[in-house]
mmCIF file of N, CA and C in Angstrom:
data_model
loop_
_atom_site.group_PDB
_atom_site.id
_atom_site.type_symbol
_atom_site.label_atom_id
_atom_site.label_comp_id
_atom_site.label_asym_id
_atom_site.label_seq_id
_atom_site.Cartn_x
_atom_site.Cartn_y
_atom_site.Cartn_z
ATOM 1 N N UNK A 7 0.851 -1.162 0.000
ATOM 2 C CA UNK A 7 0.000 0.000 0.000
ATOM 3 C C UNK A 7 0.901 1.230 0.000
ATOM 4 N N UNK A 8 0.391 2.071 -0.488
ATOM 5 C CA UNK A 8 1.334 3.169 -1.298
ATOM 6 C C UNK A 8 0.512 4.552 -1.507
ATOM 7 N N UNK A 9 1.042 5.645 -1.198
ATOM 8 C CA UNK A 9 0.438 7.181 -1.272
ATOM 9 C C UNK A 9 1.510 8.161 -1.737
ATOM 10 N N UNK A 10 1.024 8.639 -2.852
ATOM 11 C CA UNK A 10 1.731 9.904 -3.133
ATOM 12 C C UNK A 10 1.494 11.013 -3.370
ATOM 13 N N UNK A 11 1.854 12.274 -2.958
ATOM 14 C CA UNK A 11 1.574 13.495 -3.005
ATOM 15 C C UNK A 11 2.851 14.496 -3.213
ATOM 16 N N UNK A 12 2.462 15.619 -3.424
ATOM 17 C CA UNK A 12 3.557 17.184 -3.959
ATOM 18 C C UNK A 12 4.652 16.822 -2.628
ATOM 19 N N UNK A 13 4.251 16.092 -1.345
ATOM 20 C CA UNK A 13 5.111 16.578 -0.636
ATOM 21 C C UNK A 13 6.315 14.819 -0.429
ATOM 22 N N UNK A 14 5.802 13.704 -0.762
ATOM 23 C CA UNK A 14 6.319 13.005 -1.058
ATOM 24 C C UNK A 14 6.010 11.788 -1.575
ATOM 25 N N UNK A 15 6.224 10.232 -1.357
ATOM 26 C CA UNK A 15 5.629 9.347 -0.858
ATOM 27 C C UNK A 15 5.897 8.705 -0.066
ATOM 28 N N UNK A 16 5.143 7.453 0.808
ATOM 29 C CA UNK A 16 5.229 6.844 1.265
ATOM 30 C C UNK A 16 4.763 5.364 1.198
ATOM 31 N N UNK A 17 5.307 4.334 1.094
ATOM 32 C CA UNK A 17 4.823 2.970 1.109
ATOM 33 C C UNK A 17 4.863 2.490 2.396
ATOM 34 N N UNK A 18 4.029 1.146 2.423
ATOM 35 C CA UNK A 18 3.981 0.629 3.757
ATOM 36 C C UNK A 18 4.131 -1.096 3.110
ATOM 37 N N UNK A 19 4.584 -1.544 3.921
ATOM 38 C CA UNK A 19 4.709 -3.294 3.651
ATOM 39 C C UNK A 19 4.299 -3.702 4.876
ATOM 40 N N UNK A 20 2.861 -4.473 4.809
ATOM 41 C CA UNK A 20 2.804 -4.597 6.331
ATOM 42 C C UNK A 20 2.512 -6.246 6.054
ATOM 43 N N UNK A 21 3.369 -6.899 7.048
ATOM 44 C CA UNK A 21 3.364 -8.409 7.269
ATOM 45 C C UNK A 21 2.676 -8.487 8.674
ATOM 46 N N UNK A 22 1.847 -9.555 8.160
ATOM 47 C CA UNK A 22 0.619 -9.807 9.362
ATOM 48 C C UNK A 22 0.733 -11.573 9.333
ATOM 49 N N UNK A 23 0.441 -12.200 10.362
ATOM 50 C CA UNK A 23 -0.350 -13.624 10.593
ATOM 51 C C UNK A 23 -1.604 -13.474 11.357
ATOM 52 N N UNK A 24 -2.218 -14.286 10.908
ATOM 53 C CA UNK A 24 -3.647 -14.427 11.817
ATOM 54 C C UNK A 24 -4.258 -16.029 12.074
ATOM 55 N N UNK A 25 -5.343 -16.009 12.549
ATOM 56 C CA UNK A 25 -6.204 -17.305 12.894
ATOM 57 C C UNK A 25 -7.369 -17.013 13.141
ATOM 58 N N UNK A 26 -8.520 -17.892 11.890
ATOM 59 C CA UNK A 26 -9.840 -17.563 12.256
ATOM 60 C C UNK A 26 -9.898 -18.998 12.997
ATOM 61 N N UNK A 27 -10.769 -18.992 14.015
ATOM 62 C CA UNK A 27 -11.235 -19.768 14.915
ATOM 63 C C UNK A 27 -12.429 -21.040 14.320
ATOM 64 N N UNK A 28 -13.313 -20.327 13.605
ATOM 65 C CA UNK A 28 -14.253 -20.434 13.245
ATOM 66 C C UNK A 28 -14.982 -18.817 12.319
ATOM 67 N N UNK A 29 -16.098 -19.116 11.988
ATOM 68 C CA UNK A 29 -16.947 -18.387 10.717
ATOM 69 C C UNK A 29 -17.191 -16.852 11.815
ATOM 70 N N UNK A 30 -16.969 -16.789 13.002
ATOM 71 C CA UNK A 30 -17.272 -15.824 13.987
ATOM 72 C C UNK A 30 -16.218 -14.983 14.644
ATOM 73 N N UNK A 31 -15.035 -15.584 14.927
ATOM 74 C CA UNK A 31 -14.074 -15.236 15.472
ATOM 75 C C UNK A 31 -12.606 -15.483 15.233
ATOM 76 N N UNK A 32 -11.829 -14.322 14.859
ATOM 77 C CA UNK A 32 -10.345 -13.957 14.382
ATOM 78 C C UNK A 32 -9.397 -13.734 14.893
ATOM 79 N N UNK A 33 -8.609 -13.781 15.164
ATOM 80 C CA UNK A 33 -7.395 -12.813 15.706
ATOM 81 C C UNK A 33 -6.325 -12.805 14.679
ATOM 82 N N UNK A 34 -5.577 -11.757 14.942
ATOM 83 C CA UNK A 34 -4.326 -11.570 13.944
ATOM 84 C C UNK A 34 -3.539 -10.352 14.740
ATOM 85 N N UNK A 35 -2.103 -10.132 13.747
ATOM 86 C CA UNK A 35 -1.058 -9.327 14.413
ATOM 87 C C UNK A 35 -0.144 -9.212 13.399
ATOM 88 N N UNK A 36 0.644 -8.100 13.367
ATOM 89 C CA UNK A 36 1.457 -7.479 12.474
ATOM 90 C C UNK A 36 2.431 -6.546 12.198
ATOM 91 N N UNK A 37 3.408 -6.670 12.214
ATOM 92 C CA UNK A 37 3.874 -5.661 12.302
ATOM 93 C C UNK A 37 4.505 -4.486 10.404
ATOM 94 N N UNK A 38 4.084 -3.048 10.669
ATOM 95 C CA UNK A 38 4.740 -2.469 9.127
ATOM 96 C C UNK A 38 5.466 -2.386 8.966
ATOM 97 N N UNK A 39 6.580 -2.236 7.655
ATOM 98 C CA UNK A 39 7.404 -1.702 7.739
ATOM 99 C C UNK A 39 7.209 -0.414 6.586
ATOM 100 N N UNK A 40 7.392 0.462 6.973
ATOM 101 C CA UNK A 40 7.801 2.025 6.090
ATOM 102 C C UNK A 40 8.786 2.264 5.184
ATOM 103 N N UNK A 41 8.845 2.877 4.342
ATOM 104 C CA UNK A 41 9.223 3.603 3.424
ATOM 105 C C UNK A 41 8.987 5.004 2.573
ATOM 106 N N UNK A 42 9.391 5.910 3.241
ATOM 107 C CA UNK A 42 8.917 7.057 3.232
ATOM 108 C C UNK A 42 10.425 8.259 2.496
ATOM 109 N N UNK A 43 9.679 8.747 1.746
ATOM 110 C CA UNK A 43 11.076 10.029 0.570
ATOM 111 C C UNK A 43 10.263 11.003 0.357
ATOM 112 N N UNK A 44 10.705 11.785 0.956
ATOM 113 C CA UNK A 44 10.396 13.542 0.738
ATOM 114 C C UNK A 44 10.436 14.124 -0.929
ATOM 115 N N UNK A 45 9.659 14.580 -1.536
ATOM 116 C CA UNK A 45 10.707 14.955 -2.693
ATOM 117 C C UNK A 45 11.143 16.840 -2.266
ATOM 118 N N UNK A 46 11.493 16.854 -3.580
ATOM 119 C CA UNK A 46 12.545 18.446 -3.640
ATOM 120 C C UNK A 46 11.802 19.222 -3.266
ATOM 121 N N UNK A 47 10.596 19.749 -3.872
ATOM 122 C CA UNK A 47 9.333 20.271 -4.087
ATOM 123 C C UNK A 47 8.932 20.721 -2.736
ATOM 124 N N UNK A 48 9.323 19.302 -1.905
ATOM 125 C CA UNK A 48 8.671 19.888 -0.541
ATOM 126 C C UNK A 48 9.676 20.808 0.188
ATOM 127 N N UNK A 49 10.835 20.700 -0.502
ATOM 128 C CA UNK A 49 12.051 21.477 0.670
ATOM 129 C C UNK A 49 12.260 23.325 0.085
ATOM 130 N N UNK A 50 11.559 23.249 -0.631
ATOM 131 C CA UNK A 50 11.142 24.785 -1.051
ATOM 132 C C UNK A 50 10.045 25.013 -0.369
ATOM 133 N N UNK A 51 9.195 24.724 0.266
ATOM 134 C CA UNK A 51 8.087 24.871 1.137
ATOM 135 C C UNK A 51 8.331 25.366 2.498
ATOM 136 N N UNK A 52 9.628 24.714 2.569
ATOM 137 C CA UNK A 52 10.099 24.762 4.022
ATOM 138 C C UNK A 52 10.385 23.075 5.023
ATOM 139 N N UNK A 53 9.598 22.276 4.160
ATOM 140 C CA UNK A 53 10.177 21.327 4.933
ATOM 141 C C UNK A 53 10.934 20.263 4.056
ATOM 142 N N UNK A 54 11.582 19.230 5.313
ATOM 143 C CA UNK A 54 12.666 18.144 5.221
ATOM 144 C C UNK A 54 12.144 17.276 3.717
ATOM 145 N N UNK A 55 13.504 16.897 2.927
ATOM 146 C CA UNK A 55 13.153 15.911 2.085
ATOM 147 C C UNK A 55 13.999 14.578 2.564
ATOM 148 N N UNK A 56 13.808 14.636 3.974
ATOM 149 C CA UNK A 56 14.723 13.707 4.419
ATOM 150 C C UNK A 56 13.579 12.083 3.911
ATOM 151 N N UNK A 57 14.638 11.493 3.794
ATOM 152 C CA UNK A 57 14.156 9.884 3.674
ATOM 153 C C UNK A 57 14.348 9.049 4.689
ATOM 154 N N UNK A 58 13.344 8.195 4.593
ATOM 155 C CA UNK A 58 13.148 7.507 6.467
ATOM 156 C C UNK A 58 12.485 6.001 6.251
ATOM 157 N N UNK A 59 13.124 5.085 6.779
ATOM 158 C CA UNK A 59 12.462 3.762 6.850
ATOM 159 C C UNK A 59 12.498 2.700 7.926
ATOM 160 N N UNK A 60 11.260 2.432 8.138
ATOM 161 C CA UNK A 60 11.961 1.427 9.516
ATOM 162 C C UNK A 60 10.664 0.824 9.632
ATOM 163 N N UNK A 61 10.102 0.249 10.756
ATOM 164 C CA UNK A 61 9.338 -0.260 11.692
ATOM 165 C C UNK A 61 8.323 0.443 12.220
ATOM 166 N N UNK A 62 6.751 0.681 11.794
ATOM 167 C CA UNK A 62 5.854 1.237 12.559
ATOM 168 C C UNK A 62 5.172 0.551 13.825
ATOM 169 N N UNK A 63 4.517 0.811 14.409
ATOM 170 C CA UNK A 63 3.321 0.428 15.686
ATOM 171 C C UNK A 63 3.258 -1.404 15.217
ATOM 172 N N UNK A 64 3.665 -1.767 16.145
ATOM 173 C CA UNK A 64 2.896 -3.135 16.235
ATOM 174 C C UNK A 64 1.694 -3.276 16.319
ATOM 175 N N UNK A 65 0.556 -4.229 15.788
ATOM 176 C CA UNK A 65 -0.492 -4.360 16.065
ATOM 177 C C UNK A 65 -0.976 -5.719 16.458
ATOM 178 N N UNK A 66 -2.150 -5.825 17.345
ATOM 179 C CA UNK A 66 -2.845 -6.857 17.607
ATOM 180 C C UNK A 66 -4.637 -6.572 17.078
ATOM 181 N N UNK A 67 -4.791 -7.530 16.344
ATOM 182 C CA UNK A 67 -6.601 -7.688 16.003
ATOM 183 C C UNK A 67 -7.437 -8.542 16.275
ATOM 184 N N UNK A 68 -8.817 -8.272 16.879
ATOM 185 C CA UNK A 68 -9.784 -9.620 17.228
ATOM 186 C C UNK A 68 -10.889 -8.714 16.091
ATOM 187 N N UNK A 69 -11.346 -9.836 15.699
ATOM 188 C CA UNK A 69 -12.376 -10.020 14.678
ATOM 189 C C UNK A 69 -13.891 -10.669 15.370
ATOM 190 N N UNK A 70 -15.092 -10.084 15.079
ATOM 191 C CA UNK A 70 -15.707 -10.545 15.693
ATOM 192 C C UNK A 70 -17.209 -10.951 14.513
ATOM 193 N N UNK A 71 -17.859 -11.609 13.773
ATOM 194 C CA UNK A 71 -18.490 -11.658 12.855
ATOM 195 C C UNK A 71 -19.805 -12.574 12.916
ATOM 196 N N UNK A 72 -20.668 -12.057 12.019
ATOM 197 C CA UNK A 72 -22.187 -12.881 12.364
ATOM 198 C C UNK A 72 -22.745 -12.504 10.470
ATOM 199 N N UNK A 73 -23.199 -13.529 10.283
ATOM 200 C CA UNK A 73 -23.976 -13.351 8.797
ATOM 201 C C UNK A 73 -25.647 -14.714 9.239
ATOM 202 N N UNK A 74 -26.202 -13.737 8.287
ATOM 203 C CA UNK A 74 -27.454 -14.148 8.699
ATOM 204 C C UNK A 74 -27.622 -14.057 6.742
ATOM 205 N N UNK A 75 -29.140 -14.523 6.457
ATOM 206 C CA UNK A 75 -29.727 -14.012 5.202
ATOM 207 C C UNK A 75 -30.075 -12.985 5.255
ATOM 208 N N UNK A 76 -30.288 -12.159 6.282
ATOM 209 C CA UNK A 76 -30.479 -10.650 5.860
ATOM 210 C C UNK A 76 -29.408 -9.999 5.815
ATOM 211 N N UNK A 77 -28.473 -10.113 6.462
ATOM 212 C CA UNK A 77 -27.376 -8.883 6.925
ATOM 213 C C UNK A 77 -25.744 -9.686 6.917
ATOM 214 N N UNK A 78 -24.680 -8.798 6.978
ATOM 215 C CA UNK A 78 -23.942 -9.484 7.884
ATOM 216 C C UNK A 78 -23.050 -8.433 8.385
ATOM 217 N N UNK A 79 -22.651 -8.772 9.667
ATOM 218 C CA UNK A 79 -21.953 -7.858 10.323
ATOM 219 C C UNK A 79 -20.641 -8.079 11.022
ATOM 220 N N UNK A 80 -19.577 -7.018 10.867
ATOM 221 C CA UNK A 80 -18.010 -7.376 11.484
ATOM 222 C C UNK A 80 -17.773 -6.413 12.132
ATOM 223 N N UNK A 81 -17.494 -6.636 13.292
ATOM 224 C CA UNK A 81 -16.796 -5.555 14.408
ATOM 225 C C UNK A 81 -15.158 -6.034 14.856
ATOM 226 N N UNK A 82 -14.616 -5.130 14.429
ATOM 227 C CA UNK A 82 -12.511 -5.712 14.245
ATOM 228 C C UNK A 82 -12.250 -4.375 15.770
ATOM 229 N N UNK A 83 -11.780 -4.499 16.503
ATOM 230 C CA UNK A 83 -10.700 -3.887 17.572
ATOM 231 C C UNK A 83 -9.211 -4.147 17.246
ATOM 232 N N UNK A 84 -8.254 -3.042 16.847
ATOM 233 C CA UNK A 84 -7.415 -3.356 16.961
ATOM 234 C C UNK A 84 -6.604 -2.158 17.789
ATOM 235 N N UNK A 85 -5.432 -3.259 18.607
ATOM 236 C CA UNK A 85 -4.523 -2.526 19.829
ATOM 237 C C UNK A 85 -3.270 -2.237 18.663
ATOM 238 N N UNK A 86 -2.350 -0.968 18.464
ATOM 239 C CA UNK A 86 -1.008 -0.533 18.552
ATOM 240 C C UNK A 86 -0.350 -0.395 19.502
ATOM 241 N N UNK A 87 1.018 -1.034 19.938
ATOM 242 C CA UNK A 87 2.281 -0.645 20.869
ATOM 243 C C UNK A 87 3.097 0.494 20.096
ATOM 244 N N UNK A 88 3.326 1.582 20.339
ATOM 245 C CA UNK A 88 4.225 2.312 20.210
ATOM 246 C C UNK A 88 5.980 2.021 19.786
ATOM 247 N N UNK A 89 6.073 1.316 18.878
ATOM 248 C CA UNK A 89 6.961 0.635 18.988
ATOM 249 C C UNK A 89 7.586 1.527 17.516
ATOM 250 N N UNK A 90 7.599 2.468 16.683
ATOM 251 C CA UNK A 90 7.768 2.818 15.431
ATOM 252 C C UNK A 90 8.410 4.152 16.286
ATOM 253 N N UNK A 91 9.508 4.607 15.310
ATOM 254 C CA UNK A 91 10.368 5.910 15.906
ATOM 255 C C UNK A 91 9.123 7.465 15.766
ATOM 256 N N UNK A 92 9.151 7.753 16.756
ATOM 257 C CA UNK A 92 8.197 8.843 16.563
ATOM 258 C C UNK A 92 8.950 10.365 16.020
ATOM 259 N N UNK A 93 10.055 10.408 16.344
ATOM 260 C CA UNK A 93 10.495 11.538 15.458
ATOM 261 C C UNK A 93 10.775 11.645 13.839
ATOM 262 N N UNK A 94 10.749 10.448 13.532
ATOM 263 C CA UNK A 94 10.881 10.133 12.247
ATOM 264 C C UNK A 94 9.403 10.126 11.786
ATOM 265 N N UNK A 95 8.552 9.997 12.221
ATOM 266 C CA UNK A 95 6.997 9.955 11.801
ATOM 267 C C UNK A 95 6.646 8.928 11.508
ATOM 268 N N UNK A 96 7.407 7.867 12.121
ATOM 269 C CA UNK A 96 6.923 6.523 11.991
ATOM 270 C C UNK A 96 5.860 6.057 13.075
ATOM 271 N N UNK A 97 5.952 6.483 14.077
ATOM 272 C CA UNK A 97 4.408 6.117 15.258
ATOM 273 C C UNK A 97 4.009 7.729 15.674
ATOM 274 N N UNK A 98 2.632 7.136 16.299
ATOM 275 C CA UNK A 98 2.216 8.221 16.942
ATOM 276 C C UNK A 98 2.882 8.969 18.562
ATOM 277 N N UNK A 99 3.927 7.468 18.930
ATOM 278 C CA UNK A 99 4.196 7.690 20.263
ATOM 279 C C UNK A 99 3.617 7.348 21.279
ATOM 280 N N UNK A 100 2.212 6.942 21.084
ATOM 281 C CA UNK A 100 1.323 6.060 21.873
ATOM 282 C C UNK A 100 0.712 4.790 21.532
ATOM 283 N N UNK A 101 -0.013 4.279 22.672
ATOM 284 C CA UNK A 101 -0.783 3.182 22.113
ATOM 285 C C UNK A 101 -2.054 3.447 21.851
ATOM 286 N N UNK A 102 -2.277 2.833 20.826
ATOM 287 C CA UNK A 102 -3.915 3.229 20.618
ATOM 288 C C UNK A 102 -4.561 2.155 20.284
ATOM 289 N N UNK A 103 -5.958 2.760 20.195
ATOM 290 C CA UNK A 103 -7.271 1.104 20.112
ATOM 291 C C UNK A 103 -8.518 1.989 19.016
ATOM 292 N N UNK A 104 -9.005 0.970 18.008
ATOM 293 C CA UNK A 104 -9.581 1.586 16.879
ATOM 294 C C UNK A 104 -10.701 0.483 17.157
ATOM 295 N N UNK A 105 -11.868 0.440 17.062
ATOM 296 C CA UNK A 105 -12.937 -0.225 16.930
ATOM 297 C C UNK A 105 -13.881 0.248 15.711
ATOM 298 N N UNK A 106 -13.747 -0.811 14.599
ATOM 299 C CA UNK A 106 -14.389 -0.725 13.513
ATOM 300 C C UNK A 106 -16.131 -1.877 13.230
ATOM 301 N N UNK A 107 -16.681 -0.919 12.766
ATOM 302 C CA UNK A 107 -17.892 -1.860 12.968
ATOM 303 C C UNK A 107 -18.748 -1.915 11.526
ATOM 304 N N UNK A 108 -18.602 -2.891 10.557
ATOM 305 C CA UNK A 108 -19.490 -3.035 9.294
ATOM 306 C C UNK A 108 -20.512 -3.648 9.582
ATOM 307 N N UNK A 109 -21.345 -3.165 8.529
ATOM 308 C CA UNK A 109 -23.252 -3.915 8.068
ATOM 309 C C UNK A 109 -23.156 -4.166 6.799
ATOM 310 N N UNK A 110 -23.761 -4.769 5.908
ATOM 311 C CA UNK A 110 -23.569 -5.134 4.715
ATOM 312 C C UNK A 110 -25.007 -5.806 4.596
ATOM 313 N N UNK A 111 -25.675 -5.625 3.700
ATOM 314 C CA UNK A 111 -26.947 -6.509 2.966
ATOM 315 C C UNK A 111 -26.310 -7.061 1.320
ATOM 316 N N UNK A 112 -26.538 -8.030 0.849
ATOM 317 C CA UNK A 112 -26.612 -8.062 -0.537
ATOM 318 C C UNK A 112 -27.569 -8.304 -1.105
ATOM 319 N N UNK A 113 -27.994 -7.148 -2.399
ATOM 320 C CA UNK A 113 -29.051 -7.709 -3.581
ATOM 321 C C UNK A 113 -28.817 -7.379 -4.814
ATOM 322 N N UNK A 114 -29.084 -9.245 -4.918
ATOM 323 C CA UNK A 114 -28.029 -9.731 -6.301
ATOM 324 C C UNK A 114 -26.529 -9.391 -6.030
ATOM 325 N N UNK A 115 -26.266 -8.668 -7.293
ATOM 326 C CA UNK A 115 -24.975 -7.932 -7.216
ATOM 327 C C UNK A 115 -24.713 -6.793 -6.556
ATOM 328 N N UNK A 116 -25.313 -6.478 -6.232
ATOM 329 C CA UNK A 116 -25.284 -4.832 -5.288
ATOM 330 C C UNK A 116 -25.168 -5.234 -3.871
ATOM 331 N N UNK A 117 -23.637 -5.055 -3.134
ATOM 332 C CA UNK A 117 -23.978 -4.886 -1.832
ATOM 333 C C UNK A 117 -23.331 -3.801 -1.533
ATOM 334 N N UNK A 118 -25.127 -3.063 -0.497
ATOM 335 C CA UNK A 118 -24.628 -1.703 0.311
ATOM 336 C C UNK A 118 -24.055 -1.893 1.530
ATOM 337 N N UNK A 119 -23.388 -0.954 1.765
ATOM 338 C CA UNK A 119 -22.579 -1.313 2.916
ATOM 339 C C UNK A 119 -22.800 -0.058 3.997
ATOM 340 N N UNK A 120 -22.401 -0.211 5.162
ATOM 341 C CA UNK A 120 -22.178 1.189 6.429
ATOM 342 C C UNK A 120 -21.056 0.938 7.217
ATOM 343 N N UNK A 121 -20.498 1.589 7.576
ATOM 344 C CA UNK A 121 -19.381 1.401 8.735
ATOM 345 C C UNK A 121 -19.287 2.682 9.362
ATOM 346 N N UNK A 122 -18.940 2.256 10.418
ATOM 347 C CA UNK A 122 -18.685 3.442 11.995
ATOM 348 C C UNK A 122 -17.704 2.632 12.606
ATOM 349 N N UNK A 123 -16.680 3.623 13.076
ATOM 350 C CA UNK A 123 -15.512 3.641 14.365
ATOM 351 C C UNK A 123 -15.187 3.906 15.151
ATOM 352 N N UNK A 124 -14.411 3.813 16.139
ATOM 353 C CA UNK A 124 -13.794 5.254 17.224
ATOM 354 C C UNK A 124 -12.375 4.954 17.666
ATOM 355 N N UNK A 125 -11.855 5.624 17.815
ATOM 356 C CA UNK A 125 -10.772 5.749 17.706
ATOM 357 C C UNK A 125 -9.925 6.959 18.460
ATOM 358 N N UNK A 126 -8.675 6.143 19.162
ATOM 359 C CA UNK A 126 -8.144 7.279 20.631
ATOM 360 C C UNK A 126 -6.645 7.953 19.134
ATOM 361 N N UNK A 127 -6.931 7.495 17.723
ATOM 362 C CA UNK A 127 -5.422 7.885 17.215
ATOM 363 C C UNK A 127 -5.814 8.661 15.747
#
């Protein structure tokens, strides 16, 4: 996964393992690794075109899931350790916890979807 903009890019390689239990319940964990280059463009702006790569936030995920014929629904929590250099802009410097929650119907080919989160990051 990969983003680029006027001020640089950045890639991410993130290696994960996991284990579904069963059709209901997941866990998994992962850690990124970064790749991040300033270009020129940005150092006429005023900031660094420094280049930076390493190790972001560790993560841990539980998966939690239910499908029915009407609906189906996934609620994922996942924990970060602070473990990525924060002056380099590789972590936030803390730990944080994200709770993601999908709905989904399908008809035919059309499935609509909703999602809501919250999040301390």
């Amino acid at each position: 996964m990969g983003s680029v903009s006027t001020l640089g890019w950045v890639n991410r390689l993130d290696s994960s393992f996991g284990y579904e239990f069963n059709s209901h319940f997941s866990v998994a964990a992962g850690a990124p690794l970064y790749f991040v280059r300033g270009s020129s463009t940005a150092a006429v702006a005023g900031t660094s075109t420094q280049s930076v790569s390493g190790l972001g936030n560790v993560y841990a995920r539980l998966g939690l899931g239910f499908s029915s014929d009407a609906a189906s629904f996934r609620s994922t929590l996942t924990a970060t350790a602070p473990t990525g250099n924060k002056s380099e802009g590789l972590s936030t410097g803390h730990a944080t916890l994200d709770l993601s929650n999908d709905l989904e119907r399908s008809f035919g080919p059309v499935t609509p979807f909703g999602e809501i989160g919250f999040a301390n990051a």
